[in-house]
mmCIF file of C-alpha atoms in Angstrom:
data_model
loop_
_atom_site.group_PDB
_atom_site.id
_atom_site.type_symbol
_atom_site.label_atom_id
_atom_site.label_comp_id
_atom_site.label_asym_id
_atom_site.label_seq_id
_atom_site.Cartn_x
_atom_site.Cartn_y
_atom_site.Cartn_z
ATOM 1 C CA MET A 198 22.956 15.770 -17.451
ATOM 2 C CA LEU A 199 21.447 13.382 -14.882
ATOM 3 C CA PHE A 200 24.307 14.204 -12.525
ATOM 4 C CA LYS A 201 23.388 17.905 -12.728
ATOM 5 C CA ALA A 202 19.739 17.077 -12.060
ATOM 6 C CA SER A 203 20.750 15.069 -8.986
ATOM 7 C CA ILE A 204 22.842 17.934 -7.644
ATOM 8 C CA VAL A 205 20.017 20.406 -8.235
ATOM 9 C CA ALA A 206 17.501 18.088 -6.542
ATOM 10 C CA ALA A 207 19.790 17.543 -3.551
ATOM 11 C CA ALA A 208 20.477 21.275 -3.243
ATOM 12 C CA ALA A 209 16.784 22.089 -3.482
ATOM 13 C CA ALA A 210 15.923 19.564 -0.769
ATOM 14 C CA THR A 211 18.521 21.186 1.467
ATOM 15 C CA LEU A 212 17.633 24.809 0.715
ATOM 16 C CA LEU A 213 13.827 24.662 0.511
ATOM 17 C CA PRO A 214 13.238 24.514 4.264
ATOM 18 C CA SER A 215 15.371 27.584 4.920
ATOM 19 C CA VAL A 216 14.195 29.573 1.913
ATOM 20 C CA PHE A 217 10.493 28.735 2.134
ATOM 21 C CA GLY A 218 10.222 28.146 5.890
ATOM 22 C CA ALA A 219 7.223 30.445 6.406
ATOM 23 C CA ALA A 220 5.481 29.228 3.248
ATOM 24 C CA ILE A 221 5.968 25.608 4.292
ATOM 25 C CA THR A 222 4.437 26.229 7.693
ATOM 26 C CA THR A 223 1.330 27.820 6.217
ATOM 27 C CA ARG A 224 1.101 25.132 3.513
ATOM 28 C CA ASP A 225 -0.015 22.623 6.128
ATOM 29 C CA GLN A 226 -3.164 24.707 6.707
ATOM 30 C CA ILE A 227 -5.440 24.144 3.723
ATOM 31 C CA ASP A 228 -8.567 26.247 3.132
ATOM 32 C CA SER A 229 -11.810 24.551 2.077
ATOM 33 C CA ASN A 230 -11.754 26.175 -1.382
ATOM 34 C CA SER A 231 -8.446 24.458 -2.120
ATOM 35 C CA CYS A 232 -9.944 21.180 -0.958
ATOM 36 C CA ILE A 233 -12.863 21.496 -3.361
ATOM 37 C CA ALA A 234 -10.660 22.664 -6.240
ATOM 38 C CA ASN A 235 -8.088 19.897 -5.779
ATOM 39 C CA SER A 236 -10.652 17.089 -5.617
ATOM 40 C CA LYS A 237 -11.164 17.356 -9.375
ATOM 41 C CA TYR A 238 -7.477 16.660 -10.046
ATOM 42 C CA ILE A 239 -7.250 13.176 -8.533
ATOM 43 C CA GLY A 240 -5.376 10.979 -10.972
ATOM 44 C CA ILE A 241 -3.347 13.687 -12.663
ATOM 45 C CA CYS A 242 0.267 12.618 -13.038
ATOM 46 C CA ASN A 243 2.718 15.133 -14.491
ATOM 47 C CA GLY A 244 -0.151 17.133 -15.921
ATOM 48 C CA GLU A 245 -1.886 14.178 -17.579
ATOM 49 C CA TYR A 246 -4.696 11.948 -16.361
ATOM 50 C CA ASP A 247 -3.607 8.428 -15.471
ATOM 51 C CA PRO A 248 -6.204 6.067 -13.945
ATOM 52 C CA SER A 249 -3.504 4.119 -12.097
ATOM 53 C CA CYS A 250 -2.831 7.230 -9.996
ATOM 54 C CA ILE A 251 -6.416 7.120 -8.740
ATOM 55 C CA LYS A 252 -5.853 3.575 -7.493
ATOM 56 C CA LEU A 253 -2.951 4.801 -5.361
ATOM 57 C CA ASN A 254 -5.160 7.368 -3.674
ATOM 58 C CA CYS A 255 -4.609 6.475 -0.020
ATOM 59 C CA LEU A 256 -7.202 8.887 1.372
ATOM 60 C CA ASP A 257 -9.583 6.100 2.405
ATOM 61 C CA THR A 258 -6.775 4.406 4.327
ATOM 62 C CA LEU A 259 -5.891 7.641 6.088
ATOM 63 C CA ASN A 260 -9.548 8.278 6.962
ATOM 64 C CA SER A 261 -10.357 4.775 8.161
ATOM 65 C CA THR A 262 -7.270 4.560 10.353
ATOM 66 C CA SER A 263 -6.977 8.225 11.400
ATOM 67 C CA LEU A 264 -3.310 8.076 10.424
ATOM 68 C CA ALA A 265 -1.529 11.357 9.973
ATOM 69 C CA ASP A 266 1.829 9.893 8.937
ATOM 70 C CA LEU A 267 1.763 9.570 5.147
ATOM 71 C CA TRP A 268 5.233 8.050 5.100
ATOM 72 C CA SER A 269 4.152 4.950 7.026
ATOM 73 C CA VAL A 270 1.614 3.849 4.398
ATOM 74 C CA PRO A 271 3.173 2.288 1.269
ATOM 75 C CA THR A 272 0.254 3.267 -0.985
ATOM 76 C CA CYS A 273 0.602 6.882 0.173
ATOM 77 C CA VAL A 274 4.298 6.886 -0.642
ATOM 78 C CA ALA A 275 3.611 5.421 -4.105
ATOM 79 C CA GLY A 276 0.600 7.688 -4.588
ATOM 80 C CA LEU A 277 2.561 10.807 -3.778
ATOM 81 C CA THR A 278 5.169 9.930 -6.386
ATOM 82 C CA CYS A 279 2.326 9.654 -8.899
ATOM 83 C CA ASP A 280 -0.347 12.186 -7.916
ATOM 84 C CA GLY A 281 2.027 14.392 -5.982
ATOM 85 C CA GLY A 282 0.988 17.574 -4.308
ATOM 86 C CA ASN A 283 -2.675 17.085 -5.104
ATOM 87 C CA LEU A 284 -2.881 13.935 -2.979
ATOM 88 C CA LEU A 285 -1.033 15.747 -0.230
ATOM 89 C CA VAL A 286 -3.494 18.665 -0.253
ATOM 90 C CA LEU A 287 -6.475 16.296 -0.154
ATOM 91 C CA ALA A 288 -4.936 14.316 2.719
ATOM 92 C CA GLN A 289 -4.519 17.581 4.637
ATOM 93 C CA CYS A 290 -8.120 18.510 3.819
ATOM 94 C CA GLN A 291 -9.402 15.291 5.336
ATOM 95 C CA ASN A 292 -7.113 15.276 8.346
ATOM 96 C CA PRO A 293 -5.589 18.536 9.613
ATOM 97 C CA GLU A 294 -3.067 16.449 11.564
ATOM 98 C CA VAL A 295 -1.407 15.487 8.278
ATOM 99 C CA THR A 296 1.717 17.546 7.882
ATOM 100 C CA VAL A 297 4.649 17.139 5.620
ATOM 101 C CA THR A 298 7.569 19.109 6.929
ATOM 102 C CA SER A 299 7.057 18.043 10.535
ATOM 103 C CA ALA A 300 6.055 14.472 9.652
ATOM 104 C CA PRO A 301 8.293 11.623 10.749
ATOM 105 C CA HIS A 302 10.843 10.304 8.317
ATOM 106 C CA LEU A 303 9.900 7.746 5.688
ATOM 107 C CA ASN A 304 9.353 4.437 7.426
ATOM 108 C CA TYR A 305 12.606 2.603 6.755
ATOM 109 C CA ASP A 306 10.786 -0.718 6.382
ATOM 110 C CA ILE A 307 8.963 0.770 3.384
ATOM 111 C CA TYR A 308 12.271 1.923 1.946
ATOM 112 C CA ALA A 309 13.743 -1.527 2.525
ATOM 113 C CA SER A 310 10.770 -3.076 0.744
ATOM 114 C CA ILE A 311 11.627 -0.895 -2.254
ATOM 115 C CA VAL A 312 15.372 -1.588 -2.439
ATOM 116 C CA GLY A 313 15.599 -5.067 -0.901
ATOM 117 C CA ASP A 314 17.941 -6.587 1.665
ATOM 118 C CA CYS A 315 20.784 -4.232 0.744
ATOM 119 C CA ALA A 316 18.945 -1.580 2.783
ATOM 120 C CA TRP A 317 20.110 -3.347 5.929
ATOM 121 C CA GLN A 318 23.765 -3.551 4.891
ATOM 122 C CA ASP A 319 26.327 -1.094 6.167
ATOM 123 C CA GLY A 320 25.699 2.172 4.290
ATOM 124 C CA GLY A 321 22.465 0.884 2.774
ATOM 125 C CA CYS A 322 21.745 1.247 -0.938
ATOM 126 C CA SER A 323 19.875 3.545 -3.259
ATOM 127 C CA ILE A 324 16.603 3.134 -5.136
ATOM 128 C CA THR A 325 17.084 2.297 -8.807
ATOM 129 C CA PHE A 326 14.549 2.958 -11.550
ATOM 130 C CA GLN A 327 13.680 -0.750 -11.600
ATOM 131 C CA ASN A 328 13.175 -0.701 -7.799
ATOM 132 C CA TYR A 329 10.795 2.223 -8.231
ATOM 133 C CA VAL A 330 8.835 0.507 -11.033
ATOM 134 C CA ASP A 331 8.547 -2.681 -8.961
ATOM 135 C CA PHE A 332 7.367 -0.687 -5.923
ATOM 136 C CA LEU A 333 4.792 1.258 -7.919
ATOM 137 C CA TYR A 334 3.397 -1.904 -9.508
ATOM 138 C CA SER A 335 3.444 -3.802 -6.196
ATOM 139 C CA GLN A 336 1.334 -1.080 -4.605
ATOM 140 C CA LEU A 337 -1.095 -1.134 -7.531
ATOM 141 C CA THR A 338 -1.332 -4.910 -7.071
ATOM 142 C CA ALA A 339 -1.800 -4.504 -3.302
ATOM 143 C CA VAL A 340 -4.873 -2.307 -3.837
ATOM 144 C CA GLY A 341 -6.313 -4.689 -6.430
ATOM 145 C CA SER A 342 -5.869 -2.307 -9.337
ATOM 146 C CA THR A 343 -6.703 -3.361 -12.846
ATOM 147 C CA ASP A 344 -5.374 -0.020 -14.109
ATOM 148 C CA TRP A 345 -1.675 0.353 -14.803
ATOM 149 C CA PRO A 346 0.410 3.322 -15.912
ATOM 150 C CA SER A 347 -0.546 4.153 -19.493
ATOM 151 C CA SER A 348 3.064 3.858 -20.660
ATOM 152 C CA VAL A 349 6.577 3.534 -19.364
ATOM 153 C CA ASP A 350 6.963 7.224 -20.263
ATOM 154 C CA THR A 351 4.489 8.082 -17.487
ATOM 155 C CA VAL A 352 6.669 6.271 -14.960
ATOM 156 C CA LYS A 353 9.890 7.661 -16.418
ATOM 157 C CA ALA A 354 8.534 11.217 -16.215
ATOM 158 C CA VAL A 355 8.271 10.875 -12.441
ATOM 159 C CA TRP A 356 11.661 9.215 -12.140
ATOM 160 C CA THR A 357 13.831 11.337 -14.451
ATOM 161 C CA ALA A 358 13.672 14.355 -12.201
ATOM 162 C CA THR A 359 15.618 12.446 -9.578
ATOM 163 C CA GLY A 360 18.807 11.146 -11.189
ATOM 164 C CA GLU A 361 19.976 7.585 -11.733
ATOM 165 C CA THR A 362 19.585 6.353 -8.153
ATOM 166 C CA ILE A 363 18.123 7.843 -4.989
ATOM 167 C CA PRO A 364 19.541 7.263 -1.510
ATOM 168 C CA TYR A 365 17.139 7.001 1.433
ATOM 169 C CA THR A 366 17.813 10.520 2.749
ATOM 170 C CA ASN A 367 17.221 12.157 -0.642
ATOM 171 C CA PHE A 368 13.972 10.254 -1.165
ATOM 172 C CA ASP A 369 12.841 11.151 2.358
ATOM 173 C CA ASP A 370 13.705 14.822 1.778
ATOM 174 C CA TRP A 371 11.905 14.757 -1.575
ATOM 175 C CA LEU A 372 8.748 13.409 0.079
ATOM 176 C CA HIS A 373 8.926 16.111 2.751
ATOM 177 C CA TYR A 374 9.788 19.145 0.640
ATOM 178 C CA THR A 375 9.004 18.727 -3.037
ATOM 179 C CA PHE A 376 5.327 19.670 -2.750
ATOM 180 C CA THR A 377 5.712 22.474 -0.227
ATOM 181 C CA SER A 378 7.309 25.237 -2.283
ATOM 182 C CA THR A 379 3.970 26.449 -3.629
ATOM 183 C CA SER A 380 0.731 27.120 -1.858
#
């Protein structure tokens, strides 16, 4: 079953840009009504409120540094796996330079910090569920959070859509395309 999910996720990451090309381009342009509407959903993870997701809200970092590259900020990467498309919309509201599909690739140093030294070996290595949990909790620690995911089921809900492990390119594609198929 997980193998099928991995194939579907990989196929979707490959096909989304060609199928939704026009929709993706317009997705980067957010209207002010969407900005106001989405601000009330900060901290929603898989349809349920989770205070730890609020802690991974990297909007202040993006504003204070004028960064437009979400994939170079570890808390943004962790936050997007938790708060997803909502965080992306709000980042675009605050900085119109923030784009997803034309953004640079995930900073490989961030990926290496998730998987460890094996990232630098020939062929690299994939993210495991434990790597993901450690990364999520390390980013919560980095921002001084006292809120943690309400249960392991919250974390598993994000992970199970991906398969057993995730190679760098699939994770990078997921970050670029998973939140762009709807507007």
